[in-house]
XYZ file of C-alpha atoms in Angstrom:
395
model
C -91.187 -0.093 153.208
C -94.794 1.135 153.137
C -94.755 1.361 149.328
C -93.402 -2.191 149.110
C -96.105 -3.586 151.389
C -98.795 -1.604 149.586
C -97.676 -3.124 146.272
C -97.731 -6.567 147.883
C -101.260 -5.948 149.151
C -102.407 -4.944 145.676
C -100.902 -8.093 144.164
C -102.525 -10.290 146.808
C -105.908 -8.643 146.249
C -105.588 -9.150 142.489
C -104.984 -12.873 143.008
C -107.700 -13.326 145.647
C -110.300 -15.891 144.520
C -112.740 -14.615 147.185
C -112.452 -10.935 146.257
C -115.798 -11.006 144.447
C -117.642 -11.835 147.656
C -117.020 -8.328 149.015
C -119.700 -6.852 146.752
C -122.300 -9.026 148.501
C -121.997 -6.885 151.654
C -122.988 -3.350 152.649
C -119.648 -1.701 153.356
C -118.071 1.756 153.335
C -114.531 3.134 153.472
C -114.017 1.859 157.007
C -111.604 -1.022 157.508
C -113.934 -3.319 159.393
C -111.949 -5.781 161.530
C -114.676 -6.608 164.035
C -116.541 -9.317 162.150
C -115.532 -11.716 164.918
C -118.008 -9.761 167.081
C -120.641 -8.722 164.543
C -120.488 -9.611 160.877
C -121.214 -7.063 158.168
C -124.681 -6.815 156.609
C -125.195 -8.867 153.424
C -126.636 -6.365 150.940
C -129.726 -8.390 149.997
C -130.954 -8.999 153.567
C -132.993 -5.772 154.034
C -135.173 -6.568 151.022
C -135.721 -10.131 152.214
C -136.583 -8.988 155.732
C -138.959 -6.379 154.297
C -140.799 -9.205 152.540
C -141.035 -11.152 155.790
C -142.456 -8.117 157.577
C -144.697 -6.643 154.878
C -145.991 -9.677 153.019
C -145.539 -12.730 155.214
C -146.465 -11.065 158.499
C -148.428 -8.089 157.169
C -150.577 -9.912 154.593
C -150.433 -13.665 155.169
C -150.227 -13.275 158.931
C -150.697 -16.636 160.673
C -150.843 -18.464 157.341
C -147.082 -17.929 157.043
C -146.435 -20.610 159.626
C -147.338 -23.065 156.877
C -147.390 -21.142 153.596
C -144.165 -19.311 154.454
C -142.539 -22.397 156.002
C -141.931 -20.576 159.262
C -142.481 -23.709 161.306
C -139.671 -25.695 159.678
C -137.151 -22.818 159.736
C -135.062 -24.043 162.732
C -134.224 -27.365 161.062
C -134.023 -25.963 157.522
C -131.549 -23.245 158.509
C -129.627 -25.748 160.611
C -129.098 -27.768 157.451
C -127.772 -24.615 155.739
C -125.187 -24.174 158.510
C -124.229 -27.862 158.599
C -121.749 -27.881 155.679
C -119.926 -24.876 157.128
C -119.093 -26.861 160.277
C -118.654 -30.261 158.642
C -121.937 -31.863 159.657
C -124.425 -33.958 157.742
C -128.003 -32.761 157.575
C -130.439 -33.447 160.387
C -128.026 -32.748 163.249
C -128.270 -28.971 163.755
C -131.255 -26.975 164.939
C -131.279 -23.163 165.036
C -132.870 -21.190 167.849
C -132.349 -19.509 171.212
C -129.076 -17.881 172.292
C -125.644 -19.452 172.596
C -126.004 -19.371 176.380
C -129.267 -21.310 176.273
C -127.758 -23.848 173.889
C -124.698 -24.278 176.116
C -127.082 -25.145 178.938
C -128.952 -27.656 176.778
C -125.722 -29.218 175.559
C -123.954 -29.533 178.923
C -126.939 -30.864 180.848
C -127.919 -33.073 177.922
C -124.383 -34.468 177.776
C -124.391 -35.206 181.523
C -127.642 -37.104 181.068
C -126.186 -39.041 178.147
C -123.245 -40.148 180.288
C -125.571 -41.146 183.168
C -122.800 -42.516 185.374
C -122.767 -41.560 189.097
C -119.011 -42.242 189.233
C -118.422 -39.472 186.689
C -118.825 -36.431 188.888
C -116.817 -33.755 187.053
C -117.652 -31.242 184.349
C -114.415 -29.804 182.969
C -114.632 -26.327 181.472
C -112.097 -24.273 179.566
C -110.552 -21.985 182.203
C -109.970 -19.312 179.533
C -113.487 -19.594 178.164
C -115.829 -16.826 177.137
C -117.487 -15.960 180.457
C -121.017 -17.124 179.672
C -119.824 -20.680 179.035
C -118.257 -20.787 182.475
C -121.307 -19.290 184.142
C -123.694 -21.723 182.453
C -121.464 -24.752 183.034
C -121.174 -23.883 186.724
C -124.952 -23.619 187.034
C -125.393 -26.894 185.147
C -122.959 -28.555 187.544
C -124.878 -27.325 190.578
C -128.191 -28.429 189.130
C -126.968 -31.913 188.217
C -124.948 -32.517 191.369
C -121.605 -32.387 189.568
C -118.335 -30.617 190.295
C -117.097 -27.882 187.977
C -113.373 -28.088 187.201
C -111.760 -25.197 185.258
C -108.853 -26.445 183.148
C -106.542 -24.725 180.711
C -106.911 -26.549 177.366
C -103.147 -27.127 177.268
C -103.452 -29.099 180.523
C -106.580 -31.023 179.593
C -104.938 -34.387 178.948
C -103.598 -34.596 182.490
C -106.914 -33.445 183.991
C -109.027 -36.134 182.327
C -109.857 -39.248 184.292
C -112.518 -41.746 185.354
C -114.455 -38.993 187.164
C -114.795 -36.853 184.020
C -118.331 -36.756 182.623
C -118.325 -33.852 180.167
C -115.796 -31.360 178.832
C -116.828 -27.950 177.467
C -114.221 -26.201 175.323
C -113.977 -23.192 173.031
C -112.639 -24.023 169.577
C -110.958 -20.596 169.343
C -109.981 -18.531 172.368
C -111.900 -15.270 172.132
C -109.066 -13.132 173.577
C -105.943 -14.483 171.935
C -107.307 -16.124 168.784
C -105.634 -19.422 169.684
C -107.153 -22.372 167.829
C -107.456 -25.445 170.006
C -106.913 -28.978 168.717
C -110.492 -30.137 168.233
C -109.649 -33.550 166.724
C -106.977 -34.427 169.289
C -108.828 -33.126 172.333
C -112.096 -34.753 171.283
C -110.332 -38.106 170.941
C -108.618 -37.709 174.312
C -111.905 -36.856 176.021
C -113.745 -39.775 174.483
C -110.904 -42.200 175.256
C -111.663 -41.634 178.940
C -115.387 -42.314 178.431
C -116.460 -38.659 178.666
C -118.304 -36.532 176.104
C -116.956 -33.487 174.259
C -119.000 -30.289 173.884
C -117.470 -27.587 171.673
C -118.301 -23.881 171.412
C -117.769 -22.828 167.784
C -118.630 -19.130 168.112
C -115.204 -17.926 166.978
C -114.504 -20.601 164.369
C -117.671 -21.391 162.391
C -117.482 -19.559 159.078
C -113.774 -18.834 159.441
C -112.204 -22.281 159.180
C -113.092 -25.956 158.674
C -114.483 -27.555 161.841
C -115.224 -31.154 160.851
C -117.796 -32.049 163.522
C -118.748 -35.382 161.941
C -115.265 -36.293 160.747
C -113.794 -35.820 164.215
C -116.634 -37.492 166.098
C -117.711 -34.481 168.185
C -120.592 -35.300 170.529
C -122.336 -31.932 170.877
C -121.569 -28.386 169.778
C -123.049 -24.900 169.945
C -122.378 -21.665 168.159
C -123.645 -18.192 167.403
C -124.493 -16.908 163.941
C -123.809 -13.171 164.175
C -120.018 -13.289 163.835
C -118.476 -14.916 160.762
C -121.906 -16.161 159.613
C -123.173 -12.547 159.361
C -126.658 -13.317 160.673
C -127.207 -9.924 162.289
C -127.202 -8.600 165.864
C -128.644 -11.170 168.237
C -129.383 -13.664 165.461
C -130.290 -17.100 166.841
C -127.643 -19.610 167.807
C -127.556 -23.325 166.984
C -127.194 -26.692 168.663
C -125.489 -29.740 167.136
C -126.261 -33.180 168.515
C -124.448 -35.998 166.739
C -126.886 -38.422 165.130
C -125.690 -41.301 167.310
C -126.820 -39.392 170.427
C -130.121 -37.982 169.214
C -132.411 -40.817 170.293
C -131.089 -40.553 173.863
C -130.624 -36.787 174.056
C -132.755 -35.542 176.971
C -133.028 -31.770 176.766
C -133.261 -29.920 180.089
C -135.636 -27.463 178.358
C -138.409 -29.646 176.897
C -140.483 -26.925 175.281
C -143.647 -27.462 173.299
C -142.013 -27.097 169.869
C -139.686 -30.036 170.585
C -142.653 -32.291 171.340
C -143.309 -35.206 168.995
C -146.812 -33.807 168.378
C -146.693 -30.168 169.478
C -150.207 -29.271 168.433
C -151.785 -32.140 170.357
C -151.199 -29.999 173.451
C -150.954 -33.057 175.696
C -149.854 -32.659 179.327
C -147.168 -35.324 179.007
C -143.946 -34.672 177.126
C -142.708 -36.931 174.340
C -139.574 -35.751 172.556
C -139.550 -35.356 168.796
C -137.109 -37.332 166.721
C -133.843 -35.974 165.376
C -132.534 -32.447 165.770
C -136.034 -31.128 166.481
C -135.758 -32.261 170.092
C -133.258 -29.419 170.583
C -135.999 -26.831 170.061
C -137.715 -25.108 172.992
C -140.288 -22.393 172.305
C -141.745 -20.488 169.379
C -139.016 -19.644 166.838
C -137.940 -15.990 166.617
C -138.997 -15.664 163.009
C -137.781 -12.166 162.083
C -134.172 -12.711 163.127
C -134.222 -16.348 162.003
C -135.292 -15.515 158.456
C -132.784 -12.647 158.327
C -130.134 -15.260 159.159
C -131.452 -17.581 156.460
C -131.130 -14.805 153.902
C -127.636 -13.906 155.135
C -126.432 -17.467 154.585
C -126.907 -16.997 150.829
C -123.476 -15.342 150.699
C -121.976 -18.796 151.303
C -123.386 -20.263 148.093
C -120.463 -21.566 146.066
C -117.890 -20.704 148.742
C -115.533 -23.431 149.942
C -114.653 -23.159 153.628
C -111.127 -24.348 152.766
C -110.653 -21.278 150.550
C -111.889 -19.099 153.405
C -109.340 -20.669 155.739
C -106.491 -20.172 153.257
C -107.307 -16.490 152.890
C -107.767 -16.060 156.649
C -104.255 -17.328 157.284
C -102.852 -15.183 154.481
C -104.587 -12.074 155.874
C -103.411 -12.620 159.434
C -99.880 -13.440 158.249
C -99.812 -10.245 156.227
C -101.181 -8.144 159.083
C -98.497 -9.454 161.436
C -95.869 -8.731 158.758
C -97.128 -5.166 158.374
C -97.316 -4.606 162.126
C -93.725 -5.755 162.498
C -92.630 -3.423 159.708
C -94.622 -0.346 160.720
C -95.180 -0.322 164.468
C -92.350 0.983 166.665
C -90.492 -1.849 168.366
C -91.793 -2.837 171.763
C -95.137 -1.050 171.493
C -97.257 -4.167 170.882
C -96.870 -7.897 171.506
C -98.841 -10.469 169.564
C -100.817 -12.934 171.672
C -101.926 -14.837 168.575
C -99.902 -17.957 167.734
C -97.604 -17.751 164.740
C -98.270 -21.433 164.030
C -101.098 -21.763 161.522
C -102.371 -24.928 163.188
C -102.954 -22.957 166.390
C -104.413 -19.761 164.926
C -108.027 -18.771 164.418
C -109.048 -15.806 162.252
C -108.082 -12.910 164.488
C -104.969 -11.174 165.736
C -104.748 -10.029 169.336
C -102.095 -7.467 170.240
C -101.200 -6.571 173.808
C -100.719 -2.832 173.986
C -100.208 -0.243 176.684
C -103.067 2.261 176.856
C -105.152 -0.077 174.694
C -108.495 1.681 175.352
C -107.203 4.998 174.061
C -105.485 3.358 171.100
C -108.623 1.526 169.970
C -110.716 4.658 170.388
C -108.319 6.539 168.127
C -108.179 3.695 165.583
C -111.955 3.746 165.269
C -111.920 7.538 164.881
C -109.485 7.067 161.993
C -111.612 4.453 160.243
C -110.095 1.194 161.470
C -112.637 -0.712 163.541
C -111.395 -3.472 165.819
C -112.319 -4.059 169.414
C -110.898 -4.055 172.906
C -110.588 -6.747 175.536
C -109.731 -5.078 178.806
C -107.329 -4.223 180.139
C -104.771 -4.238 177.364
C -105.726 -6.331 174.309
C -106.431 -4.889 170.859
C -108.395 -7.477 168.881
C -108.676 -7.537 165.085
C -110.944 -10.039 163.360
C -110.311 -10.938 159.722
C -113.432 -11.994 157.831
C -112.180 -13.331 154.487
C -115.416 -12.778 152.574
C -115.105 -9.002 152.768
C -111.689 -8.040 154.206
C -108.921 -7.534 151.674
C -105.165 -7.202 151.831
C -105.184 -3.449 151.159
C -107.512 -3.126 154.163
C -105.028 -5.114 156.196
C -102.042 -2.972 155.222
C -103.991 0.208 155.936
C -105.003 -1.033 159.379
C -101.397 -1.737 160.354
C -100.247 1.622 158.994
C -102.908 3.527 160.931
C -102.057 1.563 164.083
C -98.438 2.620 163.682
C -99.453 6.255 163.233
C -101.580 6.131 166.378
C -98.787 4.600 168.405
């Protein structure tokens, strides 16, 4: 069986139209299945960052704000991310952390609704913890009620009291892909606004923010976008909302005339009003360089390979792993699957520790979930077969 699956992996790798992208990254013999937590390093980024440090900062110094186009980086890089999430230019600004952008988006959405009868902020009950923490704080600060809801029960929870709904596009534990088009439409049909967290989907599958009429969205850039540890997040505000978007963090760089240094605040036009303070230039320009790996890459091709990789991994796990040792939490249905496979496993901490020691790097979600992220730009089918075989050996 192992020889048959190894031959299949080789054939799939030979036919892979994205196989050439692997050489763009700094990789070793490890099977790296944790790109859904931290993407691999694009090979050209160190040289580009060295230029930012040595020439732009070291020689040009403050002149780089203009001569190096530092000042316009948040909007410029936002426009680089836009096609990967299905947005037109001028709607995404890069900066701050995902948590900060969740706060901006939720409070900004509440202010856009501006209806005292709409008292509820609904939040994904299975959400990544920070989204829940921030949404709860936003609810307290705006005098709203926080209502945790499982996405599968959202339709019945919506009503005339709903102001804003915050959802994760892909569940970080299970890899379940939620129905962004259908849920967005259901939310808006009740008069509420939809805010989506794209951390576990952007760069792995088509999102279609504009096509599906999403109101606001946030996301990180250090997972499938490979921006580096702690690279800045982004905020999407649909063009139709921008003129009325009232950020709860009106920092000086989102002012219409930031260098006038006036005591009164006047918001800038467009996506710029999502900025807050001075951009974090080193990590931001590292992200800009990292995005070069997407040149010429169609997100639809990435999605096709993602599904093929996760299908093949599940096939190999079924063939290799002793029966009853793991249970997949990831949906078999392609329409409900992100780009990871989550396996429930007894003694998961020990198993993941041993996998990493044997050169297969995934991650753990306590108490019992082994999580494997498949990044199509640099993960191949031979990697996938090897990971399943090593997992079987460990178990």
